[in-house]
Short mmCIF file of N, CA, C and O in Angstrom, two decimals:
data_model
loop_
_atom_site.label_atom_id
_atom_site.label_comp_id
_atom_site.label_asym_id
_atom_site.label_seq_id
_atom_site.Cartn_x
_atom_site.Cartn_y
_atom_site.Cartn_z
N MET O 1 15.46 0.91 8.57
CA MET O 1 14.28 1.46 7.91
C MET O 1 13.93 0.41 6.82
O MET O 1 14.91 0.02 5.92
N ALA O 2 12.79 0.05 6.64
CA ALA O 2 12.25 -0.90 5.70
C ALA O 2 12.02 -0.06 4.37
O ALA O 2 11.49 1.11 4.44
N THR O 3 12.43 -0.70 3.30
CA THR O 3 12.12 -0.10 1.95
C THR O 3 10.77 -0.78 1.38
O THR O 3 10.70 -1.93 1.29
N LEU O 4 9.87 0.13 0.86
CA LEU O 4 8.74 -0.41 0.09
C LEU O 4 8.79 -0.05 -1.27
O LEU O 4 8.88 1.15 -1.73
N ASP O 5 8.87 -1.07 -2.15
CA ASP O 5 8.79 -0.88 -3.53
C ASP O 5 7.43 -0.77 -4.09
O ASP O 5 6.62 -1.78 -4.09
N LEU O 6 7.01 0.26 -4.58
CA LEU O 6 5.60 0.49 -5.07
C LEU O 6 5.13 -0.32 -6.34
O LEU O 6 4.06 -0.18 -6.72
N GLN O 7 6.27 -0.98 -6.85
CA GLN O 7 5.90 -1.67 -8.06
C GLN O 7 5.51 -3.13 -7.57
O GLN O 7 4.93 -3.96 -8.45
N GLN O 8 5.66 -3.44 -6.38
CA GLN O 8 5.24 -4.74 -5.76
C GLN O 8 3.88 -4.59 -5.46
O GLN O 8 3.22 -3.68 -5.29
N SER O 9 3.11 -5.82 -5.50
CA SER O 9 1.64 -5.88 -5.15
C SER O 9 1.46 -5.57 -3.81
O SER O 9 2.26 -5.69 -2.81
N VAL O 10 0.16 -5.09 -3.52
CA VAL O 10 -0.20 -4.81 -2.08
C VAL O 10 -0.08 -6.09 -1.26
O VAL O 10 0.48 -5.98 -0.17
N TYR O 11 -0.35 -7.22 -1.83
CA TYR O 11 -0.25 -8.49 -1.04
C TYR O 11 1.19 -8.70 -0.71
O TYR O 11 1.32 -9.09 0.53
N GLU O 12 1.97 -8.56 -1.56
CA GLU O 12 3.53 -8.67 -1.19
C GLU O 12 3.98 -7.73 -0.13
O GLU O 12 4.62 -8.18 0.86
N LEU O 13 3.56 -6.50 -0.24
CA LEU O 13 3.93 -5.42 0.72
C LEU O 13 3.38 -5.72 2.18
O LEU O 13 4.06 -5.60 3.05
N VAL O 14 2.13 -6.04 2.14
CA VAL O 14 1.46 -6.37 3.43
C VAL O 14 1.99 -7.66 4.01
O VAL O 14 2.15 -7.77 5.38
N THR O 15 2.24 -8.68 3.25
CA THR O 15 2.76 -9.93 3.77
C THR O 15 4.19 -9.62 4.52
O THR O 15 4.44 -10.12 5.47
N ALA O 16 4.95 -8.84 3.87
CA ALA O 16 6.32 -8.51 4.32
C ALA O 16 6.19 -7.53 5.43
O ALA O 16 7.09 -7.53 6.33
N HIS O 17 5.38 -6.53 5.48
CA HIS O 17 5.20 -5.56 6.44
C HIS O 17 3.72 -5.30 6.75
O HIS O 17 3.10 -4.45 6.15
N PRO O 18 3.26 -6.17 7.68
CA PRO O 18 1.87 -6.07 8.12
C PRO O 18 1.36 -4.65 8.45
O PRO O 18 0.16 -4.37 8.27
N GLU O 19 2.16 -3.87 8.96
CA GLU O 19 1.79 -2.48 9.39
C GLU O 19 1.37 -1.67 8.23
O GLU O 19 0.67 -0.54 8.40
N VAL O 20 1.80 -2.03 7.02
CA VAL O 20 1.42 -1.22 5.83
C VAL O 20 -0.10 -1.30 5.72
O VAL O 20 -0.76 -0.32 5.25
N ALA O 21 -0.77 -2.42 6.11
CA ALA O 21 -2.27 -2.47 5.99
C ALA O 21 -2.87 -1.50 6.92
O ALA O 21 -3.94 -0.94 6.52
N ASP O 22 -2.34 -1.30 8.05
CA ASP O 22 -2.92 -0.25 8.93
C ASP O 22 -2.84 1.17 8.36
O ASP O 22 -3.79 1.92 8.49
N VAL O 23 -1.77 1.57 7.76
CA VAL O 23 -1.49 2.75 7.16
C VAL O 23 -2.64 2.95 6.03
O VAL O 23 -3.28 3.92 5.95
N LEU O 24 -2.76 1.92 5.22
CA LEU O 24 -3.68 2.06 4.09
C LEU O 24 -5.15 2.13 4.63
O LEU O 24 -5.98 2.88 4.00
N TYR O 25 -5.43 1.40 5.61
CA TYR O 25 -6.70 1.43 6.26
C TYR O 25 -7.05 2.78 6.67
O TYR O 25 -8.15 3.34 6.50
N GLU O 26 -6.10 3.44 7.45
CA GLU O 26 -6.36 4.79 7.97
C GLU O 26 -6.67 5.80 7.00
O GLU O 26 -7.31 6.76 7.14
N ILE O 27 -6.00 5.57 5.78
CA ILE O 27 -6.14 6.60 4.65
C ILE O 27 -7.58 6.37 4.03
O ILE O 27 -7.98 7.24 3.21
N GLY O 28 -8.22 5.21 4.15
CA GLY O 28 -9.54 5.11 3.61
C GLY O 28 -9.63 3.90 2.73
O GLY O 28 -10.64 3.63 2.13
N LEU O 29 -8.49 3.10 2.65
CA LEU O 29 -8.54 1.96 1.73
C LEU O 29 -8.96 0.74 2.64
O LEU O 29 -8.14 -0.05 2.98
N LYS O 30 -10.29 0.74 2.97
CA LYS O 30 -10.73 -0.18 3.94
C LYS O 30 -10.68 -1.65 3.51
O LYS O 30 -10.62 -2.47 4.40
N ASP O 31 -10.73 -1.84 2.27
CA ASP O 31 -10.78 -3.25 1.84
C ASP O 31 -9.42 -3.99 2.19
O ASP O 31 -9.46 -5.27 2.05
N ILE O 32 -8.50 -3.26 2.54
CA ILE O 32 -7.26 -3.92 2.90
C ILE O 32 -7.26 -4.89 3.97
O ILE O 32 -6.53 -5.87 4.12
N LYS O 33 -8.34 -4.71 4.92
CA LYS O 33 -8.47 -5.53 6.04
C LYS O 33 -9.27 -6.77 5.76
O LYS O 33 -9.61 -7.58 6.61
N ASN O 34 -9.83 -6.91 4.48
CA ASN O 34 -10.68 -8.10 4.16
C ASN O 34 -9.62 -9.12 3.49
O ASN O 34 -9.08 -8.97 2.43
N PRO O 35 -9.48 -10.29 4.26
CA PRO O 35 -8.47 -11.31 3.71
C PRO O 35 -8.90 -11.70 2.48
O PRO O 35 -7.84 -11.98 1.60
N ALA O 36 -10.03 -11.92 2.09
CA ALA O 36 -10.41 -12.38 0.69
C ALA O 36 -9.93 -11.41 -0.41
O ALA O 36 -9.52 -11.87 -1.39
N ILE O 37 -10.20 -10.11 -0.09
CA ILE O 37 -9.75 -9.15 -1.09
C ILE O 37 -8.31 -9.17 -1.22
O ILE O 37 -7.65 -8.97 -2.28
N LEU O 38 -7.60 -9.11 -0.12
CA LEU O 38 -6.14 -8.96 0.03
C LEU O 38 -5.62 -10.23 -0.80
O LEU O 38 -4.57 -10.13 -1.58
N ASN O 39 -6.14 -11.40 -0.67
CA ASN O 39 -5.57 -12.64 -1.34
C ASN O 39 -6.07 -12.67 -2.66
O ASN O 39 -5.43 -13.57 -3.52
N THR O 40 -6.92 -11.92 -3.24
CA THR O 40 -7.26 -11.98 -4.65
C THR O 40 -6.76 -10.72 -5.28
O THR O 40 -5.75 -10.73 -6.02
N MET O 41 -7.52 -9.59 -5.21
CA MET O 41 -7.12 -8.29 -5.85
C MET O 41 -5.77 -7.88 -5.40
O MET O 41 -5.00 -7.29 -6.19
N GLY O 42 -5.43 -8.19 -4.10
CA GLY O 42 -4.20 -7.59 -3.63
C GLY O 42 -2.97 -8.20 -4.34
O GLY O 42 -1.85 -7.66 -4.31
N ARG O 43 -3.15 -9.37 -4.91
CA ARG O 43 -1.97 -10.01 -5.66
C ARG O 43 -1.65 -9.36 -6.91
O ARG O 43 -0.46 -9.55 -7.35
N PHE O 44 -2.52 -8.60 -7.49
CA PHE O 44 -2.10 -7.84 -8.70
C PHE O 44 -2.26 -6.36 -8.61
O PHE O 44 -1.78 -5.66 -9.46
N MET O 45 -2.83 -5.94 -7.51
CA MET O 45 -3.03 -4.51 -7.33
C MET O 45 -1.81 -3.90 -6.70
O MET O 45 -1.19 -4.50 -5.73
N THR O 46 -1.33 -2.76 -7.07
CA THR O 46 -0.33 -1.97 -6.50
C THR O 46 -0.93 -0.81 -5.85
O THR O 46 -2.02 -0.47 -5.85
N ILE O 47 -0.13 -0.20 -4.90
CA ILE O 47 -0.58 0.96 -4.14
C ILE O 47 -0.89 2.17 -5.03
O ILE O 47 -2.01 2.68 -4.83
N PRO O 48 -0.05 2.37 -6.01
CA PRO O 48 -0.46 3.49 -6.95
C PRO O 48 -1.80 3.18 -7.70
O PRO O 48 -2.66 4.06 -7.88
N LYS O 49 -2.11 1.90 -8.12
CA LYS O 49 -3.36 1.47 -8.80
C LYS O 49 -4.54 1.74 -7.84
O LYS O 49 -5.56 2.24 -8.16
N GLY O 50 -4.36 1.22 -6.60
CA GLY O 50 -5.34 1.38 -5.60
C GLY O 50 -5.73 2.70 -5.30
O GLY O 50 -6.76 3.11 -5.00
N ALA O 51 -4.71 3.61 -5.09
CA ALA O 51 -4.88 5.03 -4.81
C ALA O 51 -5.72 5.70 -5.94
O ALA O 51 -6.63 6.41 -5.71
N ALA O 52 -5.33 5.31 -7.14
CA ALA O 52 -6.10 5.91 -8.31
C ALA O 52 -7.57 5.52 -8.34
O ALA O 52 -8.44 6.29 -8.52
N MET O 53 -7.81 4.16 -8.04
CA MET O 53 -9.12 3.73 -8.00
C MET O 53 -9.99 4.30 -6.99
O MET O 53 -11.16 4.57 -7.22
N LYS O 54 -9.41 4.55 -5.81
CA LYS O 54 -10.11 5.14 -4.60
C LYS O 54 -9.99 6.55 -4.62
O LYS O 54 -10.45 7.19 -3.70
N LYS O 55 -9.33 7.26 -5.60
CA LYS O 55 -9.19 8.68 -5.64
C LYS O 55 -8.58 9.19 -4.38
O LYS O 55 -8.94 10.24 -3.91
N VAL O 56 -7.54 8.58 -3.94
CA VAL O 56 -6.71 8.99 -2.82
C VAL O 56 -5.36 9.48 -3.40
O VAL O 56 -4.75 8.72 -4.16
N PRO O 57 -4.82 10.67 -3.11
CA PRO O 57 -3.61 11.04 -3.70
C PRO O 57 -2.45 10.16 -3.24
O PRO O 57 -2.30 9.87 -2.07
N LEU O 58 -1.53 9.72 -4.22
CA LEU O 58 -0.65 8.88 -3.92
C LEU O 58 0.41 9.56 -3.01
O LEU O 58 1.03 8.89 -2.11
N THR O 59 0.59 10.82 -3.18
CA THR O 59 1.58 11.55 -2.17
C THR O 59 1.08 11.48 -0.79
O THR O 59 1.96 11.40 0.11
N GLU O 60 -0.28 11.41 -0.51
CA GLU O 60 -0.72 11.29 0.76
C GLU O 60 -0.40 9.95 1.42
O GLU O 60 0.07 9.87 2.54
N ILE O 61 -0.41 8.96 0.61
CA ILE O 61 -0.11 7.55 1.16
C ILE O 61 1.43 7.50 1.37
O ILE O 61 1.80 6.92 2.37
N ILE O 62 2.23 8.00 0.37
CA ILE O 62 3.69 8.00 0.53
C ILE O 62 4.13 8.68 1.76
O ILE O 62 4.92 8.29 2.58
N ASP O 63 3.46 9.95 2.04
CA ASP O 63 3.86 10.71 3.21
C ASP O 63 3.64 9.99 4.47
O ASP O 63 4.39 10.00 5.39
N LYS O 64 2.47 9.19 4.53
CA LYS O 64 2.05 8.56 5.75
C LYS O 64 3.00 7.29 5.88
O LYS O 64 3.35 6.98 7.08
N LEU O 65 3.31 6.59 4.82
CA LEU O 65 4.26 5.48 5.02
C LEU O 65 5.57 5.97 5.40
O LEU O 65 6.24 5.36 6.31
N GLU O 66 5.98 7.11 4.85
CA GLU O 66 7.34 7.64 5.28
C GLU O 66 7.29 8.04 6.74
O GLU O 66 8.48 8.04 7.46
N ALA O 67 6.18 8.64 7.19
CA ALA O 67 6.09 9.05 8.59
C ALA O 67 6.20 7.79 9.50
O ALA O 67 6.50 7.98 10.70
N LYS O 68 5.76 6.66 9.03
CA LYS O 68 5.89 5.47 9.88
C LYS O 68 7.26 4.88 9.84
O LYS O 68 7.51 3.75 10.30
N GLY O 69 8.22 5.42 9.00
CA GLY O 69 9.52 5.02 8.99
C GLY O 69 9.86 4.12 7.73
O GLY O 69 10.99 3.56 7.70
N PHE O 70 9.05 4.11 6.75
CA PHE O 70 9.44 3.40 5.60
C PHE O 70 10.04 4.22 4.48
O PHE O 70 9.77 5.53 4.39
N GLU O 71 11.04 3.68 3.77
CA GLU O 71 11.53 4.34 2.63
C GLU O 71 10.74 3.79 1.40
O GLU O 71 10.53 2.70 1.23
N VAL O 72 10.14 4.74 0.66
CA VAL O 72 9.26 4.44 -0.46
C VAL O 72 10.09 4.60 -1.83
O VAL O 72 10.61 5.65 -2.14
N ILE O 73 10.20 3.64 -2.65
CA ILE O 73 10.85 3.62 -3.97
C ILE O 73 9.80 3.29 -5.07
O ILE O 73 8.82 2.60 -4.82
N ASN O 74 10.21 3.60 -6.26
CA ASN O 74 9.58 3.32 -7.45
C ASN O 74 8.09 3.92 -7.44
O ASN O 74 7.17 3.30 -8.08
N ASP O 75 7.97 5.06 -6.85
CA ASP O 75 6.65 5.84 -7.07
C ASP O 75 6.74 6.57 -8.30
O ASP O 75 7.73 6.59 -9.01
N ALA O 76 5.76 7.43 -8.68
CA ALA O 76 5.75 8.04 -9.95
C ALA O 76 6.92 8.99 -10.04
O ALA O 76 7.38 9.39 -11.07
N GLY O 77 7.37 9.52 -8.90
CA GLY O 77 8.51 10.55 -8.94
C GLY O 77 9.85 10.08 -9.04
O GLY O 77 10.75 10.74 -9.23
N ASN O 78 9.98 8.69 -8.80
CA ASN O 78 11.33 8.03 -8.84
C ASN O 78 11.70 7.52 -10.16
O ASN O 78 11.01 7.00 -10.84
#
């Protein structure tokens, strides 16, 4: 089981685990599939910040990541 640290940038998480981009895209964070955005905003954006900006509940994202077999650490509840 891979561990995802939500304090890491989206860029770091997607680079290490490309399937994270698919999960975020499915939830509605469509910009994740744009390489230019991933390489710029993704370098300082975290999943919690992106969820807040797009008004997607962080718990929904965490649930989907965990359903895909990831262990999520450093979310607001940890």
